[in-house]
Amino acid sequence: MIKVTDLNKTYDKGDGSVKPLKSINLTVNDGELTALIGKSGSGKTTLLNLLGGLDEADSGSIMYGDTDITKLKDSPLADFRLNNIGFVFQFFDLLPELTAEDNILLPAKLAKKKAKRFAEITDRLGISDRLRHYPSELSGGQQQRAAIARALINDPDVLLCDEPTGNLDARSGEEVMRLLTELNREYGKTVIIVTHDADIAAQCGRIIEIADGEIS
């Protein structure tokens, strides 16, 4: 279970400051498929980045079970992310100099783990025949599936997805969303998706709307 308590975040901007998150309180149960929705600038991506330990909160706590990731520093936080959280980004973030296979295996190599489910994952995502190709040789949908495989390779409990269909055509976006819902249902992964697309949000079991840095 993820439990967020009194979470606040402020950014300095010019002569003033912007507070994208204001005393956020939130619980996400194991195995939930949750959409975070809101207008541009509402704070939804900031919240996702804090949930993933990619940004630092001003105050508050983010509990993954008994672990408060806001209290972890540097190496312990990096280790926690690597082993417990998978990330899927809008622009895929695949390393262009690596093949799809090497991109997928990178988190396992960093964690010094054996990728026991590599064949199962790549076959399940339909990219087993594209593993020797570089990102520039893959379609957008194939790149996103490779990114999802990379997110899954260390068998994390949680997948955090920031606009995972936002850079895809309609057909590829539908396919990626289908894969995410199946991963949630079949593997029991907790999946949190930031989206501005009402159709994407409607496919999730739970929708949380954020407006002006608060859960509305």
mmCIF file of C-alpha atoms in Angstrom:
data_model
loop_
_atom_site.group_PDB
_atom_site.id
_atom_site.type_symbol
_atom_site.label_atom_id
_atom_site.label_comp_id
_atom_site.label_asym_id
_atom_site.label_seq_id
_atom_site.Cartn_x
_atom_site.Cartn_y
_atom_site.Cartn_z
ATOM 1 C CA MET A 1 0.000 0.000 0.000
ATOM 2 C CA ILE A 2 1.124 3.554 -0.775
ATOM 3 C CA LYS A 3 0.103 6.157 1.795
ATOM 4 C CA VAL A 4 0.752 9.863 1.226
ATOM 5 C CA THR A 5 0.327 12.215 4.182
ATOM 6 C CA ASP A 6 0.378 16.041 4.180
ATOM 7 C CA LEU A 7 2.633 16.186 1.113
ATOM 8 C CA ASN A 8 3.789 19.650 0.032
ATOM 9 C CA LYS A 9 6.029 20.869 -2.777
ATOM 10 C CA THR A 10 7.163 24.386 -3.692
ATOM 11 C CA TYR A 11 9.293 25.579 -6.612
ATOM 12 C CA ASP A 12 11.092 28.916 -6.744
ATOM 13 C CA LYS A 13 10.097 30.893 -9.829
ATOM 14 C CA GLY A 14 11.631 34.270 -10.556
ATOM 15 C CA ASP A 15 10.886 36.654 -7.723
ATOM 16 C CA GLY A 16 8.258 34.390 -6.206
ATOM 17 C CA SER A 17 7.372 30.744 -5.783
ATOM 18 C CA VAL A 18 4.873 28.228 -7.080
ATOM 19 C CA LYS A 19 3.305 25.563 -4.883
ATOM 20 C CA PRO A 20 2.163 22.715 -7.174
ATOM 21 C CA LEU A 21 1.136 20.446 -4.281
ATOM 22 C CA LYS A 22 -0.687 21.518 -1.117
ATOM 23 C CA SER A 23 -1.128 19.072 1.769
ATOM 24 C CA ILE A 24 -1.889 16.014 -0.383
ATOM 25 C CA ASN A 25 -3.362 13.028 1.465
ATOM 26 C CA LEU A 26 -3.835 9.853 -0.532
ATOM 27 C CA THR A 27 -3.899 6.084 -0.193
ATOM 28 C CA VAL A 28 -3.402 3.645 -3.075
ATOM 29 C CA ASN A 29 -4.032 -0.001 -2.278
ATOM 30 C CA ASP A 30 -2.079 -2.932 -3.668
ATOM 31 C CA GLY A 31 -3.225 -3.949 -7.132
ATOM 32 C CA GLU A 32 -5.201 -0.785 -7.886
ATOM 33 C CA LEU A 33 -5.271 0.711 -11.382
ATOM 34 C CA THR A 34 -5.503 4.435 -10.716
ATOM 35 C CA ALA A 35 -5.653 7.475 -12.990
ATOM 36 C CA LEU A 36 -4.395 10.879 -11.872
ATOM 37 C CA ILE A 37 -6.157 13.518 -13.953
ATOM 38 C CA GLY A 38 -6.105 17.292 -14.070
ATOM 39 C CA LYS A 39 -5.395 20.259 -16.277
ATOM 40 C CA SER A 40 -1.880 21.245 -17.290
ATOM 41 C CA GLY A 41 -0.144 22.693 -14.241
ATOM 42 C CA SER A 42 -2.529 21.055 -11.788
ATOM 43 C CA GLY A 43 0.290 19.180 -10.011
ATOM 44 C CA LYS A 44 -0.391 15.635 -11.242
ATOM 45 C CA THR A 45 3.072 15.058 -12.754
ATOM 46 C CA THR A 46 4.739 16.622 -9.720
ATOM 47 C CA LEU A 47 2.853 14.148 -7.536
ATOM 48 C CA LEU A 48 3.915 11.232 -9.739
ATOM 49 C CA ASN A 49 7.552 12.346 -9.584
ATOM 50 C CA LEU A 50 7.381 12.526 -5.795
ATOM 51 C CA LEU A 51 5.749 9.087 -5.619
ATOM 52 C CA GLY A 52 8.644 7.761 -7.681
ATOM 53 C CA GLY A 53 11.331 9.430 -5.606
ATOM 54 C CA LEU A 54 12.403 11.488 -8.629
ATOM 55 C CA ASP A 55 11.821 14.756 -6.795
ATOM 56 C CA GLU A 56 12.075 15.840 -3.158
ATOM 57 C CA ALA A 57 9.088 16.982 -1.113
ATOM 58 C CA ASP A 58 9.197 20.036 1.141
ATOM 59 C CA SER A 59 7.282 18.184 3.844
ATOM 60 C CA GLY A 60 5.034 15.194 4.390
ATOM 61 C CA SER A 61 5.561 11.462 3.964
ATOM 62 C CA ILE A 62 5.241 8.836 1.243
ATOM 63 C CA MET A 63 4.977 5.356 2.712
ATOM 64 C CA TYR A 64 5.489 2.205 0.669
ATOM 65 C CA GLY A 65 4.460 -0.309 3.294
ATOM 66 C CA ASP A 66 6.752 0.483 6.230
ATOM 67 C CA THR A 67 9.246 2.531 4.182
ATOM 68 C CA ASP A 68 8.987 6.323 4.029
ATOM 69 C CA ILE A 69 10.837 7.200 0.828
ATOM 70 C CA THR A 70 10.986 10.896 1.792
ATOM 71 C CA LYS A 71 13.465 9.868 4.483
ATOM 72 C CA LEU A 72 15.738 7.947 2.097
ATOM 73 C CA LYS A 73 18.814 9.661 0.707
ATOM 74 C CA ASP A 74 20.810 9.176 -2.485
ATOM 75 C CA SER A 75 21.966 5.546 -2.759
ATOM 76 C CA PRO A 76 19.246 3.950 -0.584
ATOM 77 C CA LEU A 77 16.560 5.862 -2.512
ATOM 78 C CA ALA A 78 18.082 4.850 -5.856
ATOM 79 C CA ASP A 79 18.143 1.218 -4.726
ATOM 80 C CA PHE A 80 14.512 1.409 -3.607
ATOM 81 C CA ARG A 81 13.412 2.872 -6.953
ATOM 82 C CA LEU A 82 15.386 0.298 -8.897
ATOM 83 C CA ASN A 83 13.877 -2.657 -7.072
ATOM 84 C CA ASN A 84 10.348 -1.530 -6.265
ATOM 85 C CA ILE A 85 9.141 0.977 -8.894
ATOM 86 C CA GLY A 86 8.905 0.770 -12.670
ATOM 87 C CA PHE A 87 8.631 3.963 -14.719
ATOM 88 C CA VAL A 88 6.926 4.481 -18.078
ATOM 89 C CA PHE A 89 7.326 7.930 -19.637
ATOM 90 C CA GLN A 90 5.558 9.749 -22.456
ATOM 91 C CA PHE A 91 8.691 10.004 -24.605
ATOM 92 C CA PHE A 92 9.901 6.450 -23.856
ATOM 93 C CA ASP A 93 13.376 7.586 -22.620
ATOM 94 C CA LEU A 94 15.162 4.690 -24.315
ATOM 95 C CA LEU A 95 18.917 5.151 -24.727
ATOM 96 C CA PRO A 96 19.481 5.579 -28.489
ATOM 97 C CA GLU A 97 22.890 3.895 -28.507
ATOM 98 C CA LEU A 98 21.527 0.671 -27.000
ATOM 99 C CA THR A 99 19.408 -2.001 -28.651
ATOM 100 C CA ALA A 100 15.900 -2.668 -27.367
ATOM 101 C CA GLU A 101 17.235 -5.721 -25.538
ATOM 102 C CA ASP A 102 19.997 -3.769 -23.800
ATOM 103 C CA ASN A 103 17.574 -0.981 -22.863
ATOM 104 C CA ILE A 104 15.196 -3.507 -21.312
ATOM 105 C CA LEU A 105 17.965 -5.275 -19.400
ATOM 106 C CA LEU A 106 19.599 -2.094 -18.092
ATOM 107 C CA PRO A 107 17.704 -1.918 -14.744
ATOM 108 C CA ALA A 108 18.534 -5.573 -14.049
ATOM 109 C CA LYS A 109 22.221 -4.923 -14.738
ATOM 110 C CA LEU A 110 22.194 -1.870 -12.484
ATOM 111 C CA ALA A 111 20.538 -3.908 -9.721
ATOM 112 C CA LYS A 112 22.913 -6.812 -10.388
ATOM 113 C CA LYS A 113 19.942 -9.116 -10.846
ATOM 114 C CA LYS A 114 19.329 -11.930 -13.271
ATOM 115 C CA ALA A 115 16.418 -11.063 -15.568
ATOM 116 C CA LYS A 116 14.579 -14.335 -15.026
ATOM 117 C CA ARG A 117 11.405 -13.289 -16.853
ATOM 118 C CA PHE A 118 12.999 -11.546 -19.835
ATOM 119 C CA ALA A 119 11.670 -13.969 -22.452
ATOM 120 C CA GLU A 120 8.219 -14.069 -20.850
ATOM 121 C CA ILE A 121 7.957 -10.278 -20.660
ATOM 122 C CA THR A 122 9.197 -9.525 -24.173
ATOM 123 C CA ASP A 123 7.002 -12.216 -25.664
ATOM 124 C CA ARG A 124 4.006 -10.980 -23.667
ATOM 125 C CA LEU A 125 4.567 -7.458 -24.949
ATOM 126 C CA GLY A 126 5.028 -8.620 -28.528
ATOM 127 C CA ILE A 127 8.556 -7.333 -29.096
ATOM 128 C CA SER A 128 10.619 -10.525 -28.997
ATOM 129 C CA ASP A 129 11.359 -10.159 -32.716
ATOM 130 C CA ARG A 130 12.572 -6.545 -32.357
ATOM 131 C CA LEU A 131 15.135 -6.943 -29.570
ATOM 132 C CA ARG A 132 18.225 -6.421 -31.747
ATOM 133 C CA HIS A 133 16.861 -3.177 -33.175
ATOM 134 C CA TYR A 134 17.791 0.296 -31.958
ATOM 135 C CA PRO A 135 15.083 2.745 -30.794
ATOM 136 C CA SER A 136 15.321 4.694 -34.060
ATOM 137 C CA GLU A 137 14.376 1.490 -35.883
ATOM 138 C CA LEU A 138 11.220 0.942 -33.838
ATOM 139 C CA SER A 139 7.766 2.472 -34.168
ATOM 140 C CA GLY A 140 6.411 4.615 -31.342
ATOM 141 C CA GLY A 141 4.259 1.757 -30.105
ATOM 142 C CA GLN A 142 7.198 -0.648 -30.168
ATOM 143 C CA GLN A 143 9.366 1.832 -28.273
ATOM 144 C CA GLN A 144 6.711 2.208 -25.594
ATOM 145 C CA ARG A 145 6.352 -1.561 -25.270
ATOM 146 C CA ALA A 146 10.124 -1.801 -24.864
ATOM 147 C CA ALA A 147 9.880 0.896 -22.184
ATOM 148 C CA ILE A 148 7.157 -1.083 -20.394
ATOM 149 C CA ALA A 149 9.324 -4.215 -20.577
ATOM 150 C CA ARG A 150 12.196 -2.225 -19.049
ATOM 151 C CA ALA A 151 9.863 -1.061 -16.269
ATOM 152 C CA LEU A 152 8.900 -4.672 -15.525
ATOM 153 C CA ILE A 153 12.303 -6.341 -15.736
ATOM 154 C CA ASN A 154 13.074 -6.089 -11.992
ATOM 155 C CA ASP A 155 9.535 -7.257 -11.144
ATOM 156 C CA PRO A 156 8.502 -4.106 -9.242
ATOM 157 C CA ASP A 157 5.292 -3.909 -7.260
ATOM 158 C CA VAL A 158 4.376 -0.495 -8.670
ATOM 159 C CA LEU A 159 4.287 0.992 -12.185
ATOM 160 C CA LEU A 160 4.198 4.790 -12.458
ATOM 161 C CA CYS A 161 3.179 5.982 -15.919
ATOM 162 C CA ASP A 162 3.370 9.615 -17.045
ATOM 163 C CA GLU A 163 1.119 10.141 -20.094
ATOM 164 C CA PRO A 164 2.130 6.703 -21.479
ATOM 165 C CA THR A 165 -0.056 7.110 -24.577
ATOM 166 C CA GLY A 166 0.498 10.834 -25.075
ATOM 167 C CA ASN A 167 3.137 10.475 -27.812
ATOM 168 C CA LEU A 168 1.400 7.682 -29.727
ATOM 169 C CA ASP A 169 -1.189 7.482 -32.473
ATOM 170 C CA ALA A 170 -4.670 6.375 -31.442
ATOM 171 C CA ARG A 171 -4.202 2.706 -32.358
ATOM 172 C CA SER A 172 -0.828 2.364 -30.601
ATOM 173 C CA GLY A 173 -2.194 4.225 -27.592
ATOM 174 C CA GLU A 174 -5.112 1.820 -27.309
ATOM 175 C CA GLU A 175 -2.719 -1.124 -27.476
ATOM 176 C CA VAL A 176 -0.436 0.267 -24.773
ATOM 177 C CA MET A 177 -3.392 0.953 -22.490
ATOM 178 C CA ARG A 178 -4.680 -2.564 -23.061
ATOM 179 C CA LEU A 179 -1.288 -3.945 -22.047
ATOM 180 C CA LEU A 180 -1.200 -1.836 -18.873
ATOM 181 C CA THR A 181 -4.687 -2.953 -17.812
ATOM 182 C CA GLU A 182 -3.767 -6.589 -18.471
ATOM 183 C CA LEU A 183 -0.548 -6.261 -16.460
ATOM 184 C CA ASN A 184 -2.601 -4.844 -13.614
ATOM 185 C CA ARG A 185 -5.174 -7.622 -13.815
ATOM 186 C CA GLU A 186 -2.966 -10.633 -14.575
ATOM 187 C CA TYR A 187 0.159 -9.791 -12.576
ATOM 188 C CA GLY A 188 -1.418 -7.775 -9.774
ATOM 189 C CA LYS A 189 0.771 -4.737 -10.377
ATOM 190 C CA THR A 190 -0.248 -1.460 -8.795
ATOM 191 C CA VAL A 191 -0.456 0.959 -11.725
ATOM 192 C CA ILE A 192 -0.766 4.748 -11.432
ATOM 193 C CA ILE A 193 -1.285 6.634 -14.691
ATOM 194 C CA VAL A 194 -1.065 10.398 -15.145
ATOM 195 C CA THR A 195 -3.291 11.407 -18.047
ATOM 196 C CA HIS A 196 -5.356 14.267 -19.386
ATOM 197 C CA ASP A 197 -7.345 11.862 -21.590
ATOM 198 C CA ALA A 198 -10.798 11.092 -20.166
ATOM 199 C CA ASP A 199 -11.052 7.911 -22.250
ATOM 200 C CA ILE A 200 -7.811 6.591 -20.741
ATOM 201 C CA ALA A 201 -8.920 7.501 -17.225
ATOM 202 C CA ALA A 202 -12.262 5.757 -17.755
ATOM 203 C CA GLN A 203 -10.442 2.439 -18.224
ATOM 204 C CA CYS A 204 -8.976 2.667 -14.719
ATOM 205 C CA GLY A 205 -10.691 1.332 -11.642
ATOM 206 C CA ARG A 206 -10.192 4.593 -9.790
ATOM 207 C CA ILE A 207 -9.874 8.228 -10.865
ATOM 208 C CA ILE A 208 -8.262 10.926 -8.725
ATOM 209 C CA GLU A 209 -8.602 14.506 -9.948
ATOM 210 C CA ILE A 210 -6.085 17.167 -8.982
ATOM 211 C CA ALA A 211 -6.776 20.879 -9.330
ATOM 212 C CA ASP A 212 -4.482 23.701 -8.196
ATOM 213 C CA GLY A 213 -2.287 21.313 -6.253
ATOM 214 C CA GLU A 214 -5.108 19.724 -4.274
ATOM 215 C CA ILE A 215 -7.164 16.560 -4.664
ATOM 216 C CA SER A 216 -10.564 17.778 -5.753
#
